[in-house]
Amino acid sequence: MARYFTIFLTFARACLVRDMTFRANFILECLTSLGWMSMNLAFYLLVFTFTSEIGKGTGWSKEPFFAFVATGLIINSVVQAFFMPSAEELTEMVRTGGLDAVLVQPLDAQFLLSMHRVDFSALANGAVGVGLLAWAMSRMDYTPPAVAWLLYPLLLLCGVAILYGLVIMLAAATILMGRNQSLYDFWFYLTNFSRYPAEIYSGPWGGPLRMICTFVIPILLVVNVPARVIAQPFTGESWGSVAAAVIAAVVALVVSRVVFQRALSRYRSASS
Amino acid sequence: MHNTDPAAAAPVAEPIIRVEGLAKEYRVFDKPEGLAASVRALFHRTSRVVQAVKGVDLTVGRGEFVALLGPNGAGKTTLLKLLSGIITPTRGTATVLGHVPWERADDFRRRFALVMGQRNQLWWDLPAAESFRLHQEIYRIDPARFEKTRDELVDLLGVRKLILQPVRELSLGERMKLELVAALLHEPEVLFLDEPTIGLDVVAQHTIHEFLRDVQRRRWMTVVLTTHYMKDVAALCERVVVITRGDILYDGSLAEIVDRFTTHKIVTLDFDEAPDRSVIARFGFPCEFRGPQVVLRIDRSRIADVLPGILGSAGVRDVSVEDVPLEEIVAELFRSDARAAAVAEASR
């Protein structure tokens, strides 16, 4: 494990060196990312000029909702920084046969393929997320109990693990299909559902969608569970959702591992 | 036709690579032409099975330098990919250094290297030195040993000044030299080379030949090379395996391939001035006139008998007797195999 951590640090260092080589590109990426996020935050602020709560009686008033948004920013920035760049590159590696070079190296292929590129500019959103969370928590009337503060980082990790599992399964699909340029689009559509409180998915269409996004593709557990733990009153029922998030994270990691290994065994390589 | 030179095929050293009945088949989907056919193909696709490698048997001993020759699509690279565990075979068995390659055990992958001439394995935007450092971590090379090996290899190839330059700024030849350095840093026991000199100029080719010969001899490394350049083969390999249509057509020594598949030698005569064609023609051999130079193709068994007579003809200033170029022999081998395949196909 220590060796893998050292190798990851070496990858990260190499990526940082590369980013510093193309400084203008790095700064532009940070600005683009921050700009997109700022527009989203402005949109939410606009929404709260018309209403005091997202959904009647849901408890997602302005500050708790911004704690929710901050949680999403932190989780997504980790995934975008550490896993997505490699997954995006995989499409090209499969198509051109670049994956061959990875498979001959004495390391776990999933580790190499999912963590060899780090996009440091994506961490800018995460930093803003931490700031936003601090701002929202300081303005909330409610103070979370100690157990909520202890569970929060664990649940952030669970959220990251669930998204990582999805990234890996999409990457496996790339290996099987030989080309999957819609990987990033598909990822965006999927994760879009996780950006809002689960309570908004109600009614004849919302109900089934909420069930699917909780139990089939557990995307609604990613942000909702940690955000609810920290920004909503912590009750006995909260433990149920905590357990669900932990189980979903473990299942996502195990299933994605199995799917990825099977995909690798069916890798065809590209003609030279 | 499957010719095997027993003396050359039998491993003289400890077998490192053992292959039995190894086969790889791919299902390929046909892509019809035209819009309507493409739309129809969305619902009903036709496919066929391509046999990239057909039941190959091969044994390679420690320290051998083996060339895999064959026309494009013959199955050479597929065989290398099977032996390095990149792809899984449809049938058959293989062990390399005692491991089944496609199980991809770390112990196995630490002991071999693969260099593909058409693929870049170094980090494109970074200096090669960064990739080397990463390699050191991945292969767990002792830092002192890493530095010693790296310095030795970069000096042998004369690329010390290049390792701090971003790879994307290097020429193809320079990149290939650095690819070789990276591949050899962990001192592999087996090296698979897939067209390592493709697209390189003669100077770079020569440097790489010298380097590979030197490193292979010093480390007693087993090397399997695929190439289309006969200069690579002549400079490096004692054993040649010819593959066509996924099967081994010939496995034997380089010297044997010349003896076995050529019936004549090339005799080049240099005259003071253009000779009388009728004088040369009366010897009855195929000949080509190039001003004061004449090139004859003479049956090997008759060289000793006829050469004195030819040399006795007036004005011969210089003479050379050579084997038919390897390119020509191998090309003829490929052509004769293709003809045999066409006949077999027609009679089916």
Coordinates of C-alpha atoms in Angstrom, one line a residue:
Chain A
M1 CA 0.0 0.0 0.0
A2 CA 2.8 2.4 0.9
R3 CA 4.4 1.6 -2.5
Y4 CA 1.2 2.5 -4.3
F5 CA 1.0 5.7 -2.3
T6 CA 4.6 6.6 -3.2
I7 CA 3.9 5.9 -6.9
F8 CA 0.7 8.0 -6.7
L9 CA 2.8 10.8 -5.3
T10 CA 5.3 10.4 -8.1
F11 CA 2.4 10.6 -10.7
A12 CA 1.0 13.6 -8.9
R13 CA 4.4 15.3 -8.9
A14 CA 4.9 14.6 -12.6
C15 CA 1.4 16.1 -13.3
L16 CA 2.2 19.1 -11.3
V17 CA 5.5 19.6 -13.2
R18 CA 3.5 19.3 -16.4
D19 CA 0.9 21.8 -15.2
M20 CA 3.6 24.2 -14.3
T21 CA 5.1 23.8 -17.8
F22 CA 1.9 25.0 -19.2
R23 CA 1.1 27.6 -16.6
A24 CA -1.3 29.7 -18.8
N25 CA -3.4 26.6 -19.5
F26 CA -3.4 25.7 -15.8
I27 CA -4.6 29.2 -14.8
L28 CA -7.2 29.2 -17.6
E29 CA -8.6 25.8 -16.4
C30 CA -8.8 27.1 -12.8
L31 CA -10.6 30.2 -14.0
T32 CA -13.0 28.3 -16.2
S33 CA -13.8 25.9 -13.4
L34 CA -14.3 28.7 -10.9
G35 CA -16.4 30.7 -13.4
W36 CA -18.8 27.8 -14.0
M37 CA -19.1 27.3 -10.3
S38 CA -19.7 31.0 -9.6
M39 CA -22.6 31.0 -12.1
N40 CA -24.1 28.0 -10.4
L41 CA -23.9 29.7 -7.0
A42 CA -25.4 32.9 -8.4
F43 CA -28.2 30.9 -9.9
Y44 CA -29.0 29.3 -6.4
L45 CA -28.8 32.7 -4.8
L46 CA -31.3 33.9 -7.4
V47 CA -33.6 31.0 -6.6
F48 CA -33.5 31.9 -2.9
T49 CA -34.8 35.4 -3.7
F50 CA -38.1 33.8 -4.7
T51 CA -38.3 31.1 -2.0
S52 CA -37.0 30.4 1.4
E53 CA -36.7 26.6 1.0
I54 CA -36.1 24.0 -1.7
G55 CA -39.3 22.0 -1.4
K56 CA -41.8 22.7 1.4
G57 CA -40.9 21.3 4.7
T58 CA -37.7 19.6 3.5
G59 CA -35.4 21.6 5.7
W60 CA -33.3 22.8 2.7
S61 CA -33.4 26.5 3.4
K62 CA -30.6 28.8 2.2
E63 CA -27.7 27.9 4.5
P64 CA -28.3 24.2 4.7
F65 CA -28.7 24.1 0.9
F66 CA -25.4 25.9 0.5
A67 CA -23.8 23.4 2.8
F68 CA -25.3 20.7 0.5
V69 CA -23.8 22.5 -2.6
A70 CA -20.4 22.8 -0.8
T71 CA -20.4 19.1 0.0
G72 CA -21.1 18.3 -3.7
L73 CA -18.3 20.7 -4.7
I74 CA -15.8 19.0 -2.4
I75 CA -16.7 15.4 -3.5
N76 CA -16.8 16.3 -7.2
S77 CA -13.5 18.2 -7.1
V78 CA -11.8 15.1 -5.6
V79 CA -13.2 12.9 -8.4
Q80 CA -12.4 15.5 -11.1
A81 CA -8.9 16.0 -9.8
F82 CA -7.8 12.4 -9.2
F83 CA -9.9 10.0 -11.3
M84 CA -11.6 11.7 -14.2
P85 CA -8.5 12.8 -16.1
S86 CA -7.2 9.2 -16.3
A87 CA -10.7 7.9 -17.2
E88 CA -11.0 10.4 -20.0
E89 CA -7.5 9.5 -21.3
L90 CA -8.4 5.8 -21.2
T91 CA -10.8 6.2 -24.2
E92 CA -7.8 7.3 -26.4
M93 CA -5.5 4.7 -24.9
V94 CA -7.9 1.9 -25.8
R95 CA -8.5 3.2 -29.3
T96 CA -4.8 3.7 -30.1
G97 CA -3.4 0.7 -28.2
G98 CA -1.7 2.9 -25.6
L99 CA -3.2 0.6 -22.9
D100 CA -0.6 -2.1 -23.9
A101 CA 2.1 -0.2 -22.2
V102 CA 0.1 -0.1 -18.9
L103 CA -0.7 -3.8 -18.9
V104 CA 3.0 -4.8 -19.0
Q105 CA 3.9 -2.8 -15.9
P106 CA 4.1 -4.6 -12.6
L107 CA 1.3 -2.7 -10.9
D108 CA -2.4 -3.1 -10.5
A109 CA -3.8 -2.0 -13.9
Q110 CA -6.9 -0.4 -12.3
F111 CA -4.7 1.7 -10.1
L112 CA -2.5 2.8 -13.0
L113 CA -5.4 3.5 -15.3
S114 CA -7.5 5.4 -12.8
M115 CA -4.9 7.5 -11.0
H116 CA -2.0 8.2 -13.3
R117 CA -3.2 11.7 -14.2
V118 CA -4.0 14.4 -11.6
D119 CA -5.8 17.6 -12.6
F120 CA -4.8 20.1 -9.9
S121 CA -6.9 22.8 -11.3
A122 CA -10.0 20.8 -10.3
L123 CA -9.0 21.2 -6.7
A124 CA -9.8 25.0 -6.9
N125 CA -13.5 24.1 -6.7
G126 CA -12.9 21.9 -3.7
A127 CA -11.2 24.8 -1.9
V128 CA -14.1 27.0 -2.7
G129 CA -16.4 24.2 -1.4
V130 CA -14.6 24.1 1.9
G131 CA -14.9 27.9 2.2
L132 CA -18.6 27.8 1.3
L133 CA -19.2 25.0 3.8
A134 CA -17.6 27.1 6.6
W135 CA -19.7 30.1 5.6
A136 CA -22.9 28.1 5.5
M137 CA -22.2 26.4 8.8
S138 CA -21.3 29.6 10.6
R139 CA -24.7 31.1 9.5
M140 CA -26.9 28.2 10.4
D141 CA -29.0 28.2 13.6
Y142 CA -28.3 24.5 14.0
T143 CA -25.0 23.1 15.4
P144 CA -24.3 19.5 14.4
P145 CA -23.4 17.0 17.1
A146 CA -19.9 15.7 17.4
V147 CA -20.9 12.4 15.8
A148 CA -22.0 14.2 12.7
W149 CA -18.7 16.0 12.4
L150 CA -17.0 12.6 12.8
L151 CA -19.2 10.9 10.2
Y152 CA -18.9 13.7 7.7
P153 CA -15.4 13.0 6.3
L154 CA -16.2 9.3 6.2
L155 CA -19.3 9.9 4.2
L156 CA -17.4 12.3 1.9
L157 CA -15.1 9.3 1.2
C158 CA -18.1 7.1 0.6
G159 CA -19.4 9.6 -1.9
V160 CA -16.0 9.6 -3.6
A161 CA -16.0 5.8 -3.6
I162 CA -19.4 5.5 -5.2
L163 CA -18.4 8.0 -8.0
Y164 CA -15.1 6.2 -8.4
G165 CA -16.9 2.9 -8.9
L166 CA -19.1 4.5 -11.6
V167 CA -16.0 5.9 -13.3
I168 CA -14.4 2.5 -13.3
M169 CA -17.5 0.8 -14.8
L170 CA -17.6 3.4 -17.5
A171 CA -13.9 2.8 -18.1
A172 CA -14.6 -0.9 -18.3
A173 CA -17.3 -0.2 -20.9
T174 CA -14.7 1.7 -22.9
I175 CA -12.3 -1.3 -22.9
L176 CA -15.1 -3.6 -24.1
M177 CA -16.4 -1.3 -26.7
G178 CA -13.0 -0.2 -28.0
R179 CA -14.3 3.4 -28.2
N180 CA -16.5 5.3 -25.8
Q181 CA -16.2 9.0 -26.5
S182 CA -19.5 9.7 -24.7
L183 CA -17.9 8.6 -21.4
Y184 CA -17.6 12.1 -20.1
D185 CA -21.1 13.1 -21.3
F186 CA -22.7 10.0 -19.7
W187 CA -20.8 10.8 -16.5
F188 CA -22.2 14.4 -16.5
Y189 CA -25.8 13.2 -17.1
L190 CA -25.5 10.7 -14.3
T191 CA -23.9 13.0 -11.7
N192 CA -26.3 15.8 -12.5
F193 CA -29.0 13.9 -10.4
S194 CA -26.7 14.0 -7.4
R195 CA -26.5 17.8 -7.4
Y196 CA -29.9 18.3 -5.8
P197 CA -31.5 17.2 -2.6
A198 CA -33.3 13.8 -2.9
E199 CA -36.5 15.4 -1.6
I200 CA -37.1 17.1 -5.0
Y201 CA -37.6 13.7 -6.6
S202 CA -41.2 13.1 -5.6
G203 CA -44.5 12.5 -7.4
P204 CA -45.4 10.0 -10.1
W205 CA -42.1 10.5 -12.0
G206 CA -39.8 11.7 -9.2
G207 CA -40.6 8.7 -6.9
P208 CA -39.4 6.0 -9.3
L209 CA -36.4 8.1 -10.3
R210 CA -35.4 8.5 -6.7
M211 CA -35.7 4.7 -6.1
I212 CA -33.5 4.0 -9.2
C213 CA -30.9 6.7 -8.2
T214 CA -30.8 5.4 -4.7
F215 CA -30.8 1.6 -5.0
V216 CA -29.7 0.8 -8.6
I217 CA -27.2 3.5 -9.4
P218 CA -26.8 5.0 -5.9
I219 CA -26.0 8.4 -7.1
L220 CA -28.4 10.1 -4.7
L221 CA -26.4 8.8 -1.7
V222 CA -23.2 10.6 -2.9
V223 CA -23.9 14.1 -1.7
N224 CA -27.3 13.8 0.1
V225 CA -26.1 11.6 2.9
P226 CA -23.1 13.6 4.1
A227 CA -24.9 16.9 3.5
R228 CA -27.9 15.7 5.5
V229 CA -25.7 14.5 8.3
I230 CA -24.0 17.9 8.7
A231 CA -26.8 20.3 7.7
Q232 CA -30.0 18.6 9.0
P233 CA -30.9 17.5 12.5
F234 CA -29.1 14.2 13.2
T235 CA -31.6 11.6 14.4
G236 CA -31.8 7.9 14.8
E237 CA -33.1 7.7 11.2
S238 CA -29.8 9.2 10.0
W239 CA -28.0 6.0 10.9
G240 CA -30.0 4.2 8.2
S241 CA -28.8 6.5 5.5
V242 CA -25.2 6.4 6.8
A243 CA -25.3 2.6 6.6
A244 CA -26.8 2.8 3.1
A245 CA -24.0 5.1 1.9
V246 CA -21.3 2.8 3.4
I247 CA -22.8 -0.3 1.9
A248 CA -23.2 1.4 -1.5
A249 CA -19.6 2.5 -1.4
V250 CA -18.3 -1.0 -0.7
V251 CA -20.6 -2.5 -3.3
A252 CA -19.6 0.1 -5.9
L253 CA -15.9 -0.6 -5.3
V254 CA -16.3 -4.4 -5.4
V255 CA -18.6 -4.6 -8.4
S256 CA -16.5 -2.1 -10.4
R257 CA -13.4 -4.1 -9.6
V258 CA -14.9 -7.3 -10.9
V259 CA -16.3 -5.6 -14.0
F260 CA -13.0 -3.9 -14.7
Q261 CA -11.0 -7.1 -14.4
R262 CA -13.3 -8.9 -16.7
A263 CA -13.1 -6.1 -19.2
L264 CA -9.3 -6.2 -19.1
S265 CA -9.3 -10.0 -19.8
R266 CA -11.3 -9.2 -23.0
Y267 CA -9.0 -6.4 -24.1
R268 CA -8.2 -6.8 -27.8
S269 CA -5.5 -4.2 -28.2
A270 CA -5.2 -2.1 -31.3
S271 CA -3.3 -2.9 -34.5
S272 CA 0.2 -1.6 -34.5
Chain B
M1 CA 5.2 -25.6 -45.8
H2 CA 6.8 -25.6 -42.4
N3 CA 10.5 -25.7 -42.3
T4 CA 12.4 -26.1 -39.1
D5 CA 16.1 -26.3 -38.8
P6 CA 16.4 -28.7 -35.9
A7 CA 19.8 -27.6 -34.9
A8 CA 18.7 -24.0 -34.6
A9 CA 15.2 -24.6 -33.3
A10 CA 16.4 -26.9 -30.5
P11 CA 17.2 -24.6 -27.6
V12 CA 20.9 -24.6 -26.7
A13 CA 20.3 -22.9 -23.5
E14 CA 17.7 -23.0 -20.7
P15 CA 14.3 -22.5 -22.4
I16 CA 12.9 -19.2 -21.3
I17 CA 9.9 -19.0 -23.7
R18 CA 7.8 -22.1 -24.4
V19 CA 4.8 -21.9 -26.7
E20 CA 2.5 -24.8 -27.7
G21 CA -0.4 -24.6 -30.0
L22 CA -0.9 -20.9 -29.3
A23 CA -3.8 -19.4 -31.2
K24 CA -5.6 -16.0 -31.2
E25 CA -8.8 -15.4 -33.0
Y26 CA -10.7 -12.2 -33.4
R27 CA -14.3 -11.6 -34.4
V28 CA -14.3 -8.7 -36.8
F29 CA -17.5 -7.0 -37.8
D30 CA -17.9 -6.0 -41.4
K31 CA -18.5 -2.3 -42.0
P32 CA -20.7 -2.1 -45.1
E33 CA -20.3 0.8 -47.6
G34 CA -23.0 3.4 -48.0
L35 CA -25.5 5.1 -45.7
A36 CA -28.4 2.6 -46.2
A37 CA -26.1 -0.4 -45.6
S38 CA -24.7 1.3 -42.5
V39 CA -28.2 1.9 -41.1
R40 CA -29.1 -1.8 -41.9
A41 CA -25.9 -2.8 -40.1
L42 CA -27.2 -1.1 -36.9
F43 CA -29.7 -3.9 -36.7
H44 CA -28.0 -6.8 -38.4
R45 CA -24.2 -7.0 -38.4
T46 CA -22.2 -9.6 -40.2
S47 CA -19.0 -10.8 -38.8
R48 CA -16.2 -13.1 -39.5
V49 CA -13.4 -14.7 -37.5
V50 CA -9.9 -13.7 -38.2
Q51 CA -7.1 -16.1 -37.1
A52 CA -4.3 -13.8 -36.1
V53 CA -2.1 -16.6 -34.7
K54 CA -2.8 -20.3 -35.6
G55 CA -1.5 -22.9 -33.2
V56 CA 2.1 -21.7 -33.0
D57 CA 4.8 -23.8 -31.3
L58 CA 8.0 -22.1 -30.3
T59 CA 10.8 -22.5 -27.8
V60 CA 13.4 -19.8 -27.1
G61 CA 16.4 -20.3 -24.9
R62 CA 18.1 -17.9 -22.5
G63 CA 20.4 -15.4 -24.3
E64 CA 18.9 -16.0 -27.8
F65 CA 18.3 -13.1 -30.1
V66 CA 15.4 -14.1 -32.3
A67 CA 13.8 -12.3 -35.2
L68 CA 10.2 -12.7 -36.0
L69 CA 9.8 -11.9 -39.7
G70 CA 6.6 -11.8 -41.7
P71 CA 4.5 -9.6 -44.0
N72 CA 2.1 -7.0 -42.5
G73 CA -0.8 -8.8 -40.7
A74 CA 1.2 -12.1 -40.4
G75 CA 0.7 -12.3 -36.7
K76 CA 4.1 -11.2 -35.4
T77 CA 2.9 -8.4 -33.1
T78 CA -0.1 -10.5 -31.9
L79 CA 2.4 -13.2 -30.9
L80 CA 4.5 -10.6 -29.0
K81 CA 1.3 -9.3 -27.3
L82 CA 0.4 -12.8 -26.3
L83 CA 3.9 -13.4 -24.9
S84 CA 3.9 -10.2 -23.0
G85 CA 0.4 -10.9 -21.5
I86 CA -1.4 -7.9 -23.1
I87 CA -4.0 -10.1 -24.7
T88 CA -5.4 -13.6 -23.9
P89 CA -5.2 -16.4 -26.4
T90 CA -8.1 -18.3 -27.8
R91 CA -6.3 -21.6 -27.4
G92 CA -2.9 -23.0 -26.5
T93 CA -0.4 -22.5 -23.8
A94 CA 2.7 -20.4 -23.2
T95 CA 5.1 -19.7 -20.5
V96 CA 7.7 -16.9 -20.3
L97 CA 10.2 -17.1 -17.5
G98 CA 8.0 -19.8 -16.0
H99 CA 4.9 -17.6 -15.9
V100 CA 1.7 -17.7 -18.0
P101 CA 1.9 -14.2 -19.5
W102 CA -1.8 -13.3 -19.5
E103 CA -2.1 -14.0 -15.8
R104 CA -0.1 -10.8 -15.5
A105 CA 1.7 -11.7 -12.3
D106 CA 3.8 -8.8 -11.0
D107 CA 6.8 -11.1 -10.6
F108 CA 6.7 -11.8 -14.3
R109 CA 6.1 -8.3 -15.4
R110 CA 9.1 -7.1 -13.4
R111 CA 11.4 -9.5 -15.4
F112 CA 10.6 -8.4 -19.0
A113 CA 10.1 -5.3 -21.1
L114 CA 8.3 -4.5 -24.3
V115 CA 9.3 -1.7 -26.6
M116 CA 7.0 -0.8 -29.5
G117 CA 8.5 1.3 -32.2
Q118 CA 5.2 2.9 -33.1
R119 CA 4.0 3.7 -29.6
N120 CA 5.4 6.3 -27.2
Q121 CA 5.6 5.0 -23.6
L122 CA 7.4 8.0 -22.1
W123 CA 5.4 10.9 -20.7
W124 CA 5.0 13.2 -23.7
D125 CA 5.1 16.6 -22.0
L126 CA 7.9 15.8 -19.5
P127 CA 11.6 15.2 -19.8
A128 CA 12.5 11.5 -20.0
A129 CA 14.3 11.8 -16.7
E130 CA 10.9 12.1 -15.0
S131 CA 9.6 9.0 -16.7
F132 CA 12.8 7.1 -15.7
R133 CA 12.2 8.2 -12.0
L134 CA 8.6 6.9 -12.2
H135 CA 9.9 3.7 -13.7
Q136 CA 12.3 3.3 -10.8
E137 CA 9.3 3.5 -8.4
I138 CA 7.1 1.2 -10.4
Y139 CA 9.8 -1.5 -10.7
R140 CA 11.2 -0.9 -7.2
I141 CA 14.8 -0.4 -8.4
D142 CA 17.3 0.4 -5.7
P143 CA 18.2 4.1 -6.1
A144 CA 22.0 3.5 -6.4
R145 CA 21.5 0.7 -8.9
F146 CA 19.0 2.8 -10.8
E147 CA 21.4 5.7 -11.2
K148 CA 24.2 3.4 -12.2
T149 CA 22.1 1.6 -14.9
R150 CA 20.6 4.8 -16.2
D151 CA 24.0 6.5 -16.6
E152 CA 25.4 3.5 -18.2
L153 CA 22.5 3.2 -20.7
V154 CA 22.3 6.9 -21.6
D155 CA 26.1 7.0 -22.1
L156 CA 26.0 3.9 -24.4
L157 CA 23.4 5.6 -26.6
G158 CA 24.9 9.1 -26.3
V159 CA 21.7 10.7 -25.0
R160 CA 22.7 12.1 -21.7
K161 CA 22.0 15.7 -22.8
L162 CA 18.5 14.7 -24.0
I163 CA 17.0 13.3 -20.8
L164 CA 16.2 16.7 -19.4
Q165 CA 14.4 17.9 -22.5
P166 CA 10.6 17.4 -22.9
V167 CA 10.0 14.2 -24.9
R168 CA 7.7 16.0 -27.3
E169 CA 10.6 18.2 -28.5
L170 CA 12.8 15.2 -29.4
S171 CA 13.2 13.6 -32.9
L172 CA 11.9 10.1 -33.5
G173 CA 15.3 8.5 -33.3
E174 CA 16.1 10.3 -30.0
R175 CA 12.8 9.2 -28.6
M176 CA 13.4 5.6 -29.5
K177 CA 16.8 5.7 -27.8
L178 CA 15.2 7.0 -24.6
E179 CA 12.4 4.4 -24.9
L180 CA 15.1 1.7 -24.9
V181 CA 16.8 3.2 -21.9
A182 CA 13.4 3.2 -20.0
A183 CA 12.7 -0.4 -21.0
L184 CA 16.1 -1.6 -19.8
L185 CA 16.3 0.3 -16.5
H186 CA 15.0 -2.6 -14.5
E187 CA 17.4 -5.0 -16.2
P188 CA 14.8 -7.3 -17.8
E189 CA 15.7 -10.9 -18.6
V190 CA 13.5 -10.9 -21.7
L191 CA 13.1 -8.0 -24.1
F192 CA 10.3 -7.9 -26.7
L193 CA 11.0 -5.4 -29.5
D194 CA 8.3 -4.5 -32.0
E195 CA 9.8 -2.8 -34.9
P196 CA 12.2 -0.7 -32.9
T197 CA 13.9 0.9 -35.8
I198 CA 10.8 1.8 -37.9
G199 CA 11.2 5.3 -39.5
L200 CA 14.7 5.8 -38.2
D201 CA 17.6 7.0 -40.4
V202 CA 20.6 4.7 -41.0
V203 CA 22.8 6.4 -38.4
A204 CA 20.1 5.9 -35.6
Q205 CA 19.5 2.4 -36.8
H206 CA 23.2 1.6 -36.6
T207 CA 23.5 3.1 -33.1
I208 CA 20.5 1.1 -31.9
H209 CA 22.0 -2.1 -33.4
E210 CA 25.3 -1.6 -31.6
F211 CA 23.5 -0.8 -28.4
L212 CA 21.2 -3.8 -28.5
R213 CA 24.0 -6.1 -29.4
D214 CA 26.2 -4.8 -26.6
V215 CA 23.5 -4.9 -23.9
Q216 CA 22.2 -8.3 -25.0
R217 CA 25.6 -9.9 -24.8
R218 CA 26.6 -8.3 -21.5
R219 CA 23.3 -9.2 -19.8
W220 CA 22.8 -12.5 -21.6
M221 CA 19.3 -11.2 -22.2
T222 CA 16.7 -13.0 -24.3
V223 CA 15.5 -10.8 -27.1
V224 CA 12.6 -11.4 -29.5
L225 CA 12.4 -8.8 -32.3
T226 CA 9.8 -8.1 -35.0
T227 CA 11.0 -6.1 -37.9
H228 CA 10.6 -5.4 -41.6
Y229 CA 14.3 -4.3 -41.9
M230 CA 16.6 -7.1 -42.8
K231 CA 19.5 -4.9 -41.7
D232 CA 18.2 -5.4 -38.1
V233 CA 18.1 -9.1 -38.6
A234 CA 21.5 -9.3 -40.2
A235 CA 23.1 -7.1 -37.5
L236 CA 21.5 -8.7 -34.5
C237 CA 19.9 -12.1 -34.9
E238 CA 21.3 -15.6 -35.3
R239 CA 17.9 -17.2 -35.4
V240 CA 15.0 -16.3 -37.6
V241 CA 11.3 -17.3 -37.3
V242 CA 9.3 -16.5 -40.4
I243 CA 5.5 -16.1 -39.8
T244 CA 2.9 -15.9 -42.4
R245 CA -0.9 -15.9 -42.0
G246 CA -0.5 -16.7 -38.3
D247 CA 1.7 -19.8 -38.7
I248 CA 5.4 -20.5 -38.6
L249 CA 6.8 -21.0 -42.0
Y250 CA 10.4 -21.3 -41.1
D251 CA 12.3 -21.5 -37.8
G252 CA 16.1 -21.8 -38.1
S253 CA 19.4 -20.0 -38.2
L254 CA 19.9 -17.0 -40.4
A255 CA 22.7 -18.8 -42.3
E256 CA 20.4 -21.7 -42.9
I257 CA 17.6 -19.6 -44.4
V258 CA 20.1 -18.4 -47.0
D259 CA 21.3 -21.9 -47.8
R260 CA 17.9 -23.4 -47.8
F261 CA 15.9 -20.9 -49.8
T262 CA 18.4 -19.8 -52.5
T263 CA 19.8 -21.8 -55.3
H264 CA 22.2 -19.3 -56.6
K265 CA 24.8 -16.6 -55.7
I266 CA 25.2 -13.1 -57.0
V267 CA 28.5 -12.6 -58.9
T268 CA 29.4 -9.0 -59.7
L269 CA 32.1 -8.4 -62.3
D270 CA 33.7 -5.0 -62.8
F271 CA 35.4 -4.4 -66.2
D272 CA 37.6 -1.6 -67.3
E273 CA 34.9 -0.7 -69.9
A274 CA 31.5 -2.0 -70.8
P275 CA 32.0 -5.6 -71.9
D276 CA 30.9 -7.4 -75.0
R277 CA 27.4 -8.7 -74.0
S278 CA 27.7 -11.7 -76.3
V279 CA 30.8 -12.9 -74.4
I280 CA 29.1 -12.7 -71.1
A281 CA 25.8 -14.1 -72.4
R282 CA 27.4 -17.3 -73.7
F283 CA 27.9 -18.5 -70.1
G284 CA 24.1 -18.8 -70.1
F285 CA 23.3 -17.3 -66.7
P286 CA 20.8 -14.5 -66.0
C287 CA 22.7 -11.3 -66.2
E288 CA 22.2 -7.6 -65.8
F289 CA 24.5 -5.0 -67.5
R290 CA 25.2 -1.8 -65.6
G291 CA 27.8 -0.1 -67.8
P292 CA 31.2 -1.5 -67.0
Q293 CA 29.6 -3.7 -64.3
V294 CA 27.8 -7.0 -64.9
V295 CA 25.7 -8.8 -62.2
L296 CA 25.3 -12.6 -62.8
R297 CA 23.1 -15.1 -60.9
I298 CA 25.0 -18.3 -60.9
D299 CA 23.8 -21.7 -59.5
R300 CA 25.6 -22.3 -56.2
S301 CA 26.7 -25.7 -57.2
R302 CA 28.4 -24.5 -60.3
I303 CA 30.3 -21.4 -59.0
A304 CA 33.6 -23.2 -58.6
D305 CA 33.4 -24.7 -62.1
V306 CA 32.3 -21.6 -64.1
L307 CA 34.0 -18.8 -62.2
P308 CA 37.5 -19.4 -63.6
G309 CA 36.1 -19.3 -67.2
I310 CA 34.3 -16.0 -66.5
L311 CA 37.4 -14.5 -64.9
G312 CA 39.4 -15.6 -67.9
S313 CA 37.4 -13.4 -70.2
A314 CA 39.2 -10.3 -71.0
G315 CA 39.2 -7.2 -68.9
V316 CA 37.8 -8.3 -65.5
R317 CA 39.1 -5.7 -63.0
D318 CA 37.3 -6.9 -59.9
V319 CA 34.9 -9.6 -58.8
S320 CA 32.7 -10.2 -55.8
V321 CA 30.6 -13.3 -54.9
E322 CA 27.7 -12.7 -52.5
D323 CA 24.6 -14.4 -51.2
V324 CA 21.2 -13.3 -52.5
P325 CA 20.1 -10.3 -50.3
L326 CA 18.1 -11.4 -47.3
E327 CA 15.3 -9.0 -48.3
E328 CA 14.9 -10.9 -51.6
I329 CA 14.9 -14.3 -49.9
V330 CA 12.3 -13.4 -47.4
A331 CA 10.2 -11.6 -50.0
E332 CA 10.3 -14.7 -52.2
L333 CA 9.3 -16.8 -49.1
F334 CA 6.3 -14.6 -48.5
R335 CA 5.3 -14.6 -52.2
S336 CA 5.6 -18.4 -52.5
D337 CA 3.5 -18.8 -49.4
A338 CA 0.9 -16.4 -50.6
R339 CA 0.8 -18.3 -54.0
A340 CA 0.4 -21.7 -52.1
A341 CA -2.4 -20.2 -50.0
A342 CA -4.2 -18.9 -53.2
V343 CA -3.9 -22.3 -54.8
A344 CA -5.2 -24.0 -51.7
E345 CA -8.1 -21.5 -51.5
A346 CA -8.9 -22.1 -55.2
S347 CA -8.9 -25.9 -54.9
R348 CA -11.3 -25.7 -51.8

